[in-house]
Amino acid sequence: MVRQTILTVDDLIYPLFVVTGRGIKREIPSMPDCYQQSVDNIVQEVRELKAIGIPAVILFGIPDSKDETGSSALRDDGVVQTAVRAIKDAVPDMYVITDVCLCEYTSHGHCGVIEKGDVSNDKTLMLLSKEAVSHARAGADMVAPSDMMDGRVMAIRQALDSEGFSQLPIMSYAAKYASAFYGPFREAAESAPQFGDRRSYQMDPANRREAIKEVALDIEEGADVVMVKPALSYLDVISDIKASFVLPVAAYNVSGEYSLVKAAARLGWIDGDKVMLEVLTSIKRAGADMIITYFAKEAARLLNS
Ligand code: PBG
């Protein structure tokens, strides 16, 4: 009766990594129990997720071929687009979110197109808009731009509206920090930058008030849900955003946060289940309305039992 924070399976969004081919299920070495999977296996997995009550998934695509502009991200027959169609066909009431970004699709691994050795913000906007529209056409329920280009929420909103998707919400990775906690994800998504780093477009981990500015801009541009990422080292930021705005707040409990807990649990140094639930509860306590987490399945099993 007096507990102030209750974590439930309804809060959880499970990330999935989609590859081309059939019958593929490859464990990601730095993320135990997480896999790169072909669409057939993804659909099977989504059925299981639905059965244990997980309401939503977010999809990341790993294409067969990469190029300078990440053109495979925009194809209607691309890896994410194909997965969305298959999931919505097989499990229509699973809520499907798509990550909108170019880093998995570019040969250089940056989140936008390169011009004179750095990412060109404005040239990237058009590509992201096309990618979002193609996810929408495939049947995505919400698009989630994670690139951190300035102005991309407005560009995507306008593109969606003009293509007949004015009802489709945007979850913006609004306060996304240039974090070393993304390391395992970059292995999973094969998206590590081949030169430089992402500090010209992602935020400085030392900056707290700047997050409020980033979120305010995205809301002005039309974001429907705003995200803080990573989560665990940024609980103060989650709390600030929750207090400053009325939109739903998402938090991304990122790959490195997952791997730390998994590794220590495997070594027998911590009680993995208890630490996992404590981590997720603390993210919710800080103010997250929804949590994207690789723990979603394990947490659901414990929360349901
Ligand atoms: C793509 C993207 C990244 C993550 C989600 N979308 C990596 C990055 O920005 O380098 C990280 C997620 C995680 O670590 O779990 N831009």
Short mmCIF file of N, CA and C in Angstrom, two decimals, residues 97-276:
data_model
loop_
_atom_site.label_atom_id
_atom_site.label_comp_id
_atom_site.label_asym_id
_atom_site.label_seq_id
_atom_site.Cartn_x
_atom_site.Cartn_y
_atom_site.Cartn_z
N ILE A 97 7.90 -0.47 -32.58
CA ILE A 97 8.62 0.79 -32.71
C ILE A 97 9.84 0.52 -33.58
N THR A 98 10.20 1.47 -34.44
CA THR A 98 11.42 1.27 -35.23
C THR A 98 12.44 2.35 -34.90
N ASP A 99 13.68 1.92 -34.78
CA ASP A 99 14.77 2.87 -34.59
C ASP A 99 15.09 3.49 -35.95
N VAL A 100 15.07 4.81 -36.01
CA VAL A 100 15.38 5.51 -37.26
C VAL A 100 16.78 6.11 -37.12
N CYS A 101 17.73 5.52 -37.83
CA CYS A 101 19.10 6.02 -37.79
C CYS A 101 19.85 5.43 -38.98
N LEU A 102 21.00 5.99 -39.30
CA LEU A 102 21.75 5.49 -40.44
C LEU A 102 22.99 4.68 -40.06
N CYS A 103 23.38 4.71 -38.77
CA CYS A 103 24.71 4.17 -38.42
C CYS A 103 24.85 2.67 -38.71
N GLU A 104 23.75 1.93 -38.66
CA GLU A 104 23.87 0.50 -38.99
C GLU A 104 24.01 0.28 -40.49
N TYR A 105 23.71 1.32 -41.27
CA TYR A 105 23.61 1.16 -42.72
C TYR A 105 24.73 1.87 -43.49
N THR A 106 25.49 2.72 -42.79
CA THR A 106 26.57 3.45 -43.47
C THR A 106 27.89 2.68 -43.34
N SER A 107 28.71 2.74 -44.39
CA SER A 107 30.00 2.04 -44.37
C SER A 107 30.94 2.63 -43.33
N HIS A 108 30.76 3.92 -43.02
CA HIS A 108 31.63 4.58 -42.04
C HIS A 108 31.07 4.50 -40.63
N GLY A 109 29.84 4.04 -40.48
CA GLY A 109 29.26 3.84 -39.14
C GLY A 109 28.77 5.09 -38.44
N HIS A 110 28.76 6.23 -39.13
CA HIS A 110 28.22 7.43 -38.49
C HIS A 110 26.71 7.50 -38.72
N CYS A 111 26.05 8.33 -37.92
CA CYS A 111 24.59 8.39 -37.94
C CYS A 111 24.05 9.30 -39.04
N GLY A 112 24.95 9.82 -39.89
CA GLY A 112 24.50 10.68 -40.98
C GLY A 112 25.50 10.61 -42.12
N VAL A 113 25.23 11.41 -43.18
CA VAL A 113 26.16 11.42 -44.31
C VAL A 113 27.37 12.30 -43.99
N ILE A 114 28.50 11.92 -44.57
CA ILE A 114 29.75 12.61 -44.27
C ILE A 114 30.06 13.64 -45.36
N GLU A 115 30.47 14.81 -44.89
CA GLU A 115 30.90 15.85 -45.81
C GLU A 115 32.13 16.50 -45.17
N LYS A 116 33.20 16.60 -45.89
CA LYS A 116 34.44 17.18 -45.37
C LYS A 116 34.83 16.60 -44.01
N GLY A 117 34.73 15.29 -43.89
CA GLY A 117 35.24 14.64 -42.69
C GLY A 117 34.33 14.67 -41.47
N ASP A 118 33.13 15.29 -41.61
CA ASP A 118 32.22 15.25 -40.46
C ASP A 118 30.79 15.02 -40.95
N VAL A 119 29.91 14.71 -40.03
CA VAL A 119 28.53 14.43 -40.40
C VAL A 119 27.84 15.73 -40.81
N SER A 120 27.17 15.69 -41.96
CA SER A 120 26.41 16.86 -42.41
C SER A 120 25.00 16.75 -41.84
N ASN A 121 24.71 17.59 -40.89
CA ASN A 121 23.40 17.57 -40.21
C ASN A 121 22.26 17.68 -41.23
N ASP A 122 22.30 18.74 -42.02
CA ASP A 122 21.12 19.04 -42.83
C ASP A 122 20.93 18.07 -43.99
N LYS A 123 22.04 17.57 -44.54
CA LYS A 123 21.90 16.58 -45.63
C LYS A 123 21.33 15.27 -45.11
N THR A 124 21.53 15.02 -43.82
CA THR A 124 21.05 13.76 -43.23
C THR A 124 19.54 13.78 -43.02
N LEU A 125 18.97 14.97 -42.82
CA LEU A 125 17.56 15.06 -42.46
C LEU A 125 16.64 14.41 -43.50
N MET A 126 16.95 14.66 -44.77
CA MET A 126 16.12 14.12 -45.85
C MET A 126 16.13 12.58 -45.82
N LEU A 127 17.31 12.02 -45.58
CA LEU A 127 17.43 10.56 -45.57
C LEU A 127 16.66 9.96 -44.39
N LEU A 128 16.78 10.59 -43.24
CA LEU A 128 16.06 10.10 -42.06
C LEU A 128 14.55 10.17 -42.28
N SER A 129 14.11 11.24 -42.93
CA SER A 129 12.68 11.39 -43.18
C SER A 129 12.18 10.27 -44.09
N LYS A 130 12.98 9.97 -45.11
CA LYS A 130 12.58 8.89 -46.03
C LYS A 130 12.58 7.54 -45.31
N GLU A 131 13.56 7.35 -44.45
CA GLU A 131 13.62 6.10 -43.68
C GLU A 131 12.37 5.97 -42.80
N ALA A 132 12.01 7.05 -42.12
CA ALA A 132 10.84 7.01 -41.23
C ALA A 132 9.57 6.72 -42.02
N VAL A 133 9.43 7.35 -43.18
CA VAL A 133 8.22 7.13 -43.99
C VAL A 133 8.18 5.67 -44.45
N SER A 134 9.32 5.12 -44.79
CA SER A 134 9.31 3.74 -45.26
C SER A 134 8.98 2.77 -44.11
N HIS A 135 9.39 3.09 -42.89
CA HIS A 135 8.98 2.28 -41.74
C HIS A 135 7.46 2.39 -41.53
N ALA A 136 6.95 3.62 -41.70
CA ALA A 136 5.52 3.84 -41.53
C ALA A 136 4.73 3.03 -42.57
N ARG A 137 5.20 3.07 -43.81
CA ARG A 137 4.52 2.30 -44.87
C ARG A 137 4.51 0.81 -44.56
N ALA A 138 5.57 0.34 -43.90
CA ALA A 138 5.64 -1.08 -43.56
C ALA A 138 4.69 -1.44 -42.42
N GLY A 139 4.22 -0.42 -41.69
CA GLY A 139 3.26 -0.69 -40.63
C GLY A 139 3.74 -0.42 -39.22
N ALA A 140 4.86 0.29 -39.07
CA ALA A 140 5.36 0.62 -37.73
C ALA A 140 4.32 1.42 -36.96
N ASP A 141 4.24 1.19 -35.65
CA ASP A 141 3.29 1.92 -34.81
C ASP A 141 3.89 3.24 -34.31
N MET A 142 5.21 3.30 -34.24
CA MET A 142 5.87 4.54 -33.79
C MET A 142 7.29 4.50 -34.33
N VAL A 143 7.80 5.68 -34.70
CA VAL A 143 9.20 5.74 -35.16
C VAL A 143 10.04 6.46 -34.11
N ALA A 144 11.28 6.01 -33.97
CA ALA A 144 12.14 6.53 -32.91
C ALA A 144 13.49 6.96 -33.48
N PRO A 145 13.62 8.24 -33.84
CA PRO A 145 14.91 8.70 -34.37
C PRO A 145 15.99 8.78 -33.28
N SER A 146 17.14 8.14 -33.55
CA SER A 146 18.20 8.06 -32.53
C SER A 146 19.49 8.73 -33.00
N ASP A 147 19.41 9.41 -34.14
CA ASP A 147 20.62 9.96 -34.76
C ASP A 147 21.17 11.21 -34.08
N MET A 148 20.29 11.98 -33.42
CA MET A 148 20.66 13.24 -32.75
C MET A 148 21.03 14.38 -33.70
N MET A 149 20.56 14.32 -34.98
CA MET A 149 20.73 15.49 -35.84
C MET A 149 19.75 16.58 -35.35
N ASP A 150 20.16 17.84 -35.44
CA ASP A 150 19.25 18.92 -35.07
C ASP A 150 18.17 19.06 -36.13
N GLY A 151 16.94 19.22 -35.70
CA GLY A 151 15.84 19.46 -36.63
C GLY A 151 15.21 18.21 -37.21
N ARG A 152 15.68 17.04 -36.75
CA ARG A 152 15.15 15.83 -37.42
C ARG A 152 13.74 15.49 -37.00
N VAL A 153 13.32 15.89 -35.81
CA VAL A 153 11.94 15.56 -35.43
C VAL A 153 10.97 16.33 -36.34
N MET A 154 11.27 17.60 -36.57
CA MET A 154 10.39 18.38 -37.44
C MET A 154 10.42 17.84 -38.87
N ALA A 155 11.60 17.50 -39.35
CA ALA A 155 11.70 16.98 -40.72
C ALA A 155 10.89 15.69 -40.86
N ILE A 156 11.03 14.81 -39.87
CA ILE A 156 10.31 13.53 -39.93
C ILE A 156 8.81 13.76 -39.79
N ARG A 157 8.42 14.67 -38.89
CA ARG A 157 6.99 14.96 -38.69
C ARG A 157 6.36 15.44 -40.00
N GLN A 158 7.06 16.38 -40.66
CA GLN A 158 6.51 16.92 -41.91
C GLN A 158 6.42 15.84 -42.98
N ALA A 159 7.45 15.00 -43.06
CA ALA A 159 7.44 13.94 -44.07
C ALA A 159 6.31 12.95 -43.79
N LEU A 160 6.14 12.57 -42.54
CA LEU A 160 5.07 11.62 -42.20
C LEU A 160 3.71 12.23 -42.52
N ASP A 161 3.53 13.49 -42.13
CA ASP A 161 2.24 14.16 -42.37
C ASP A 161 1.92 14.20 -43.87
N SER A 162 2.94 14.53 -44.66
CA SER A 162 2.65 14.70 -46.09
C SER A 162 2.47 13.36 -46.79
N GLU A 163 2.87 12.28 -46.15
CA GLU A 163 2.66 10.95 -46.77
C GLU A 163 1.45 10.23 -46.18
N GLY A 164 0.65 10.95 -45.41
CA GLY A 164 -0.58 10.34 -44.88
C GLY A 164 -0.42 9.65 -43.54
N PHE A 165 0.67 9.94 -42.83
CA PHE A 165 0.87 9.31 -41.51
C PHE A 165 0.84 10.34 -40.39
N SER A 166 -0.14 11.23 -40.46
CA SER A 166 -0.19 12.29 -39.44
C SER A 166 -0.51 11.75 -38.06
N GLN A 167 -1.05 10.53 -37.99
CA GLN A 167 -1.38 9.95 -36.68
C GLN A 167 -0.21 9.19 -36.06
N LEU A 168 0.84 8.99 -36.82
CA LEU A 168 1.93 8.14 -36.33
C LEU A 168 2.83 8.93 -35.36
N PRO A 169 2.98 8.43 -34.13
CA PRO A 169 3.79 9.17 -33.15
C PRO A 169 5.29 9.02 -33.35
N ILE A 170 6.01 10.01 -32.82
CA ILE A 170 7.48 10.00 -32.86
C ILE A 170 8.00 9.93 -31.43
N MET A 171 8.82 8.91 -31.17
CA MET A 171 9.54 8.84 -29.90
C MET A 171 10.95 9.34 -30.19
N SER A 172 11.27 10.48 -29.62
CA SER A 172 12.55 11.08 -29.95
C SER A 172 13.61 10.71 -28.91
N TYR A 173 14.75 10.21 -29.40
CA TYR A 173 15.90 10.07 -28.52
C TYR A 173 16.38 11.51 -28.29
N ALA A 174 15.77 12.18 -27.32
CA ALA A 174 15.94 13.63 -27.21
C ALA A 174 17.22 14.01 -26.46
N ALA A 175 17.44 13.36 -25.32
CA ALA A 175 18.67 13.62 -24.56
C ALA A 175 19.52 12.36 -24.64
N LYS A 176 20.31 12.30 -25.70
CA LYS A 176 21.14 11.12 -25.93
C LYS A 176 22.61 11.53 -25.80
N TYR A 177 23.26 10.89 -24.87
CA TYR A 177 24.64 11.27 -24.54
C TYR A 177 25.65 10.46 -25.36
N ALA A 178 26.81 11.04 -25.60
CA ALA A 178 27.92 10.35 -26.27
C ALA A 178 28.55 9.42 -25.23
N SER A 179 28.03 8.21 -25.14
CA SER A 179 28.32 7.34 -24.01
C SER A 179 29.12 6.10 -24.40
N ALA A 180 30.05 5.73 -23.53
CA ALA A 180 30.79 4.49 -23.72
C ALA A 180 29.93 3.27 -23.37
N PHE A 181 28.77 3.50 -22.77
CA PHE A 181 27.86 2.40 -22.45
C PHE A 181 27.22 1.79 -23.71
N TYR A 182 27.42 2.40 -24.87
CA TYR A 182 26.86 1.83 -26.11
C TYR A 182 27.76 0.77 -26.73
N GLY A 183 28.92 0.53 -26.12
CA GLY A 183 29.89 -0.38 -26.73
C GLY A 183 29.33 -1.71 -27.20
N PRO A 184 28.67 -2.47 -26.33
CA PRO A 184 28.15 -3.78 -26.76
C PRO A 184 27.11 -3.68 -27.89
N PHE A 185 26.28 -2.63 -27.85
CA PHE A 185 25.30 -2.43 -28.92
C PHE A 185 25.99 -2.30 -30.27
N ARG A 186 27.10 -1.57 -30.27
CA ARG A 186 27.77 -1.35 -31.56
C ARG A 186 28.32 -2.65 -32.11
N GLU A 187 28.65 -3.58 -31.24
CA GLU A 187 29.02 -4.91 -31.69
C GLU A 187 27.77 -5.63 -32.22
N ALA A 188 26.67 -5.51 -31.49
CA ALA A 188 25.42 -6.18 -31.89
C ALA A 188 24.90 -5.65 -33.21
N ALA A 189 24.99 -4.33 -33.39
CA ALA A 189 24.40 -3.70 -34.58
C ALA A 189 25.43 -3.45 -35.67
N GLU A 190 26.68 -3.84 -35.39
CA GLU A 190 27.77 -3.63 -36.34
C GLU A 190 27.80 -2.18 -36.80
N SER A 191 27.79 -1.27 -35.83
CA SER A 191 27.61 0.15 -36.17
C SER A 191 28.65 1.07 -35.54
N ALA A 192 29.82 0.52 -35.17
CA ALA A 192 30.84 1.39 -34.57
C ALA A 192 31.36 2.36 -35.61
N PRO A 193 31.54 3.63 -35.27
CA PRO A 193 32.10 4.57 -36.24
C PRO A 193 33.51 4.15 -36.64
N GLN A 194 33.78 4.21 -37.94
CA GLN A 194 35.09 3.76 -38.45
C GLN A 194 36.17 4.83 -38.28
N PHE A 195 35.77 6.06 -38.04
CA PHE A 195 36.73 7.11 -37.68
C PHE A 195 36.03 8.07 -36.74
N GLY A 196 36.81 8.73 -35.91
CA GLY A 196 36.26 9.74 -35.00
C GLY A 196 35.28 9.14 -34.00
N ASP A 197 34.37 9.96 -33.53
CA ASP A 197 33.38 9.51 -32.55
C ASP A 197 32.08 10.29 -32.79
N ARG A 198 31.12 10.13 -31.88
CA ARG A 198 29.82 10.77 -32.13
C ARG A 198 29.64 12.07 -31.33
N ARG A 199 30.76 12.63 -30.86
CA ARG A 199 30.61 13.77 -29.97
C ARG A 199 30.17 15.05 -30.66
N SER A 200 30.20 15.08 -32.01
CA SER A 200 29.70 16.29 -32.67
C SER A 200 28.18 16.29 -32.75
N TYR A 201 27.53 15.16 -32.48
CA TYR A 201 26.06 15.17 -32.51
C TYR A 201 25.41 14.62 -31.25
N GLN A 202 26.12 13.80 -30.46
CA GLN A 202 25.55 13.35 -29.19
C GLN A 202 26.04 14.26 -28.05
N MET A 203 25.39 14.17 -26.89
CA MET A 203 25.64 15.14 -25.82
C MET A 203 26.82 14.78 -24.93
N ASP A 204 27.37 15.80 -24.30
CA ASP A 204 28.46 15.65 -23.34
C ASP A 204 27.89 15.10 -22.03
N PRO A 205 28.39 13.93 -21.58
CA PRO A 205 27.87 13.34 -20.33
C PRO A 205 27.94 14.26 -19.12
N ALA A 206 28.73 15.30 -19.21
CA ALA A 206 28.86 16.22 -18.07
C ALA A 206 27.72 17.24 -18.00
N ASN A 207 26.87 17.29 -19.05
CA ASN A 207 25.87 18.36 -19.12
C ASN A 207 24.47 17.90 -18.73
N ARG A 208 23.94 18.53 -17.69
CA ARG A 208 22.62 18.20 -17.19
C ARG A 208 21.55 19.16 -17.73
N ARG A 209 21.81 20.47 -17.60
CA ARG A 209 20.78 21.42 -18.03
C ARG A 209 20.58 21.40 -19.55
N GLU A 210 21.62 21.07 -20.27
CA GLU A 210 21.49 21.01 -21.73
C GLU A 210 20.42 19.99 -22.16
N ALA A 211 20.21 18.98 -21.34
CA ALA A 211 19.19 17.98 -21.67
C ALA A 211 17.81 18.62 -21.76
N ILE A 212 17.57 19.59 -20.89
CA ILE A 212 16.26 20.27 -20.89
C ILE A 212 16.09 21.03 -22.21
N LYS A 213 17.16 21.66 -22.66
CA LYS A 213 17.11 22.38 -23.94
C LYS A 213 16.84 21.40 -25.09
N GLU A 214 17.56 20.28 -25.10
CA GLU A 214 17.39 19.30 -26.18
C GLU A 214 15.96 18.78 -26.23
N VAL A 215 15.41 18.48 -25.05
CA VAL A 215 14.05 17.94 -24.99
C VAL A 215 13.04 19.01 -25.41
N ALA A 216 13.24 20.23 -24.94
CA ALA A 216 12.30 21.32 -25.30
C ALA A 216 12.26 21.51 -26.81
N LEU A 217 13.42 21.47 -27.45
CA LEU A 217 13.46 21.63 -28.91
C LEU A 217 12.69 20.51 -29.60
N ASP A 218 12.91 19.28 -29.15
CA ASP A 218 12.24 18.15 -29.80
C ASP A 218 10.72 18.21 -29.60
N ILE A 219 10.30 18.69 -28.44
CA ILE A 219 8.86 18.80 -28.20
C ILE A 219 8.26 19.87 -29.12
N GLU A 220 8.97 21.00 -29.22
CA GLU A 220 8.53 22.06 -30.14
C GLU A 220 8.40 21.53 -31.56
N GLU A 221 9.32 20.65 -31.93
CA GLU A 221 9.32 20.12 -33.30
C GLU A 221 8.26 19.05 -33.52
N GLY A 222 7.64 18.57 -32.43
CA GLY A 222 6.55 17.61 -32.60
C GLY A 222 6.75 16.23 -32.02
N ALA A 223 7.73 16.07 -31.13
CA ALA A 223 7.92 14.75 -30.51
C ALA A 223 6.71 14.40 -29.63
N ASP A 224 6.38 13.11 -29.58
CA ASP A 224 5.25 12.65 -28.76
C ASP A 224 5.71 11.96 -27.49
N VAL A 225 6.89 11.35 -27.54
CA VAL A 225 7.50 10.72 -26.38
C VAL A 225 8.96 11.18 -26.41
N VAL A 226 9.52 11.53 -25.25
CA VAL A 226 10.93 11.95 -25.25
C VAL A 226 11.76 10.96 -24.43
N MET A 227 12.95 10.70 -24.94
CA MET A 227 13.77 9.66 -24.32
C MET A 227 15.06 10.24 -23.73
N VAL A 228 15.46 9.64 -22.62
CA VAL A 228 16.77 9.90 -22.05
C VAL A 228 17.58 8.62 -22.22
N LYS A 229 18.83 8.78 -22.63
CA LYS A 229 19.65 7.62 -22.93
C LYS A 229 21.13 7.96 -22.73
N PRO A 230 21.92 7.15 -22.05
CA PRO A 230 21.56 5.97 -21.26
C PRO A 230 20.67 6.31 -20.07
N ALA A 231 20.32 5.29 -19.29
CA ALA A 231 19.40 5.51 -18.17
C ALA A 231 20.12 5.56 -16.82
N LEU A 232 20.90 4.53 -16.54
CA LEU A 232 21.35 4.33 -15.15
C LEU A 232 22.32 5.40 -14.66
N SER A 233 23.20 5.86 -15.54
CA SER A 233 24.11 6.93 -15.12
C SER A 233 23.47 8.30 -15.29
N TYR A 234 22.21 8.33 -15.71
CA TYR A 234 21.55 9.59 -16.06
C TYR A 234 20.18 9.71 -15.37
N LEU A 235 20.08 9.13 -14.17
CA LEU A 235 18.79 9.18 -13.46
C LEU A 235 18.41 10.62 -13.11
N ASP A 236 19.42 11.46 -12.84
CA ASP A 236 19.13 12.87 -12.57
C ASP A 236 18.49 13.53 -13.79
N VAL A 237 18.96 13.15 -14.96
CA VAL A 237 18.40 13.75 -16.19
C VAL A 237 16.96 13.27 -16.39
N ILE A 238 16.73 11.99 -16.17
CA ILE A 238 15.35 11.47 -16.28
C ILE A 238 14.43 12.25 -15.34
N SER A 239 14.90 12.44 -14.14
CA SER A 239 14.10 13.13 -13.13
C SER A 239 13.82 14.58 -13.54
N ASP A 240 14.84 15.26 -14.05
CA ASP A 240 14.65 16.64 -14.52
C ASP A 240 13.62 16.70 -15.65
N ILE A 241 13.74 15.78 -16.59
CA ILE A 241 12.84 15.82 -17.76
C ILE A 241 11.41 15.54 -17.33
N LYS A 242 11.27 14.58 -16.43
CA LYS A 242 9.92 14.27 -15.94
C LYS A 242 9.30 15.47 -15.24
N ALA A 243 10.12 16.21 -14.48
CA ALA A 243 9.61 17.35 -13.74
C ALA A 243 9.34 18.56 -14.65
N SER A 244 10.06 18.64 -15.76
CA SER A 244 9.98 19.85 -16.58
C SER A 244 8.94 19.78 -17.70
N PHE A 245 8.51 18.57 -18.07
CA PHE A 245 7.61 18.43 -19.23
C PHE A 245 6.48 17.47 -18.90
N VAL A 246 5.42 17.56 -19.69
CA VAL A 246 4.29 16.66 -19.42
C VAL A 246 4.24 15.45 -20.36
N LEU A 247 5.08 15.42 -21.38
CA LEU A 247 5.03 14.27 -22.30
C LEU A 247 5.54 13.01 -21.60
N PRO A 248 5.13 11.85 -22.09
CA PRO A 248 5.68 10.60 -21.55
C PRO A 248 7.20 10.57 -21.74
N VAL A 249 7.88 10.04 -20.72
CA VAL A 249 9.34 9.96 -20.75
C VAL A 249 9.75 8.49 -20.89
N ALA A 250 10.58 8.25 -21.89
CA ALA A 250 11.15 6.90 -22.05
C ALA A 250 12.60 6.95 -21.59
N ALA A 251 13.09 5.83 -21.06
CA ALA A 251 14.51 5.74 -20.70
C ALA A 251 15.07 4.50 -21.35
N TYR A 252 16.28 4.61 -21.88
CA TYR A 252 16.91 3.47 -22.54
C TYR A 252 18.01 2.91 -21.64
N ASN A 253 17.71 1.77 -21.05
CA ASN A 253 18.66 1.02 -20.23
C ASN A 253 19.59 0.29 -21.22
N VAL A 254 20.70 0.96 -21.57
CA VAL A 254 21.45 0.57 -22.77
C VAL A 254 22.32 -0.67 -22.59
N SER A 255 22.92 -1.06 -23.70
CA SER A 255 23.64 -2.34 -23.75
C SER A 255 24.71 -2.48 -22.67
N GLY A 256 25.52 -1.43 -22.48
CA GLY A 256 26.60 -1.54 -21.49
C GLY A 256 26.07 -1.72 -20.08
N GLU A 257 24.91 -1.12 -19.80
CA GLU A 257 24.30 -1.28 -18.48
C GLU A 257 23.85 -2.73 -18.30
N TYR A 258 23.37 -3.30 -19.37
CA TYR A 258 22.94 -4.70 -19.36
C TYR A 258 24.14 -5.63 -19.17
N SER A 259 25.19 -5.37 -19.98
CA SER A 259 26.35 -6.26 -19.95
C SER A 259 27.05 -6.24 -18.58
N LEU A 260 27.09 -5.11 -17.94
CA LEU A 260 27.72 -5.03 -16.62
C LEU A 260 27.05 -5.98 -15.64
N VAL A 261 25.72 -5.93 -15.63
CA VAL A 261 24.97 -6.75 -14.69
C VAL A 261 25.13 -8.23 -15.04
N LYS A 262 25.03 -8.53 -16.34
CA LYS A 262 25.14 -9.91 -16.79
C LYS A 262 26.50 -10.50 -16.44
N ALA A 263 27.55 -9.70 -16.69
CA ALA A 263 28.90 -10.20 -16.47
C ALA A 263 29.14 -10.46 -14.98
N ALA A 264 28.75 -9.51 -14.16
CA ALA A 264 28.98 -9.68 -12.72
C ALA A 264 28.15 -10.85 -12.18
N ALA A 265 26.95 -11.01 -12.73
CA ALA A 265 26.10 -12.13 -12.28
C ALA A 265 26.75 -13.46 -12.66
N ARG A 266 27.30 -13.53 -13.88
CA ARG A 266 27.95 -14.77 -14.33
C ARG A 266 29.15 -15.11 -13.48
N LEU A 267 29.84 -14.09 -13.01
CA LEU A 267 31.00 -14.31 -12.16
C LEU A 267 30.59 -14.67 -10.73
N GLY A 268 29.30 -14.56 -10.46
CA GLY A 268 28.83 -14.85 -9.10
C GLY A 268 29.10 -13.71 -8.13
N TRP A 269 29.36 -12.53 -8.68
CA TRP A 269 29.70 -11.39 -7.82
C TRP A 269 28.48 -10.63 -7.34
N ILE A 270 27.38 -10.76 -8.05
CA ILE A 270 26.13 -10.11 -7.61
C ILE A 270 24.99 -11.09 -7.87
N ASP A 271 23.84 -10.81 -7.27
CA ASP A 271 22.62 -11.55 -7.57
C ASP A 271 21.97 -10.86 -8.77
N GLY A 272 22.15 -11.45 -9.95
CA GLY A 272 21.73 -10.80 -11.19
C GLY A 272 20.26 -10.42 -11.22
N ASP A 273 19.38 -11.31 -10.78
CA ASP A 273 17.94 -11.01 -10.82
C ASP A 273 17.59 -9.82 -9.94
N LYS A 274 18.17 -9.84 -8.73
CA LYS A 274 17.83 -8.75 -7.80
C LYS A 274 18.38 -7.42 -8.30
N VAL A 275 19.61 -7.45 -8.81
CA VAL A 275 20.19 -6.20 -9.31
C VAL A 275 19.38 -5.69 -10.51
N MET A 276 19.00 -6.61 -11.38
CA MET A 276 18.20 -6.21 -12.54
C MET A 276 16.91 -5.49 -12.11
#
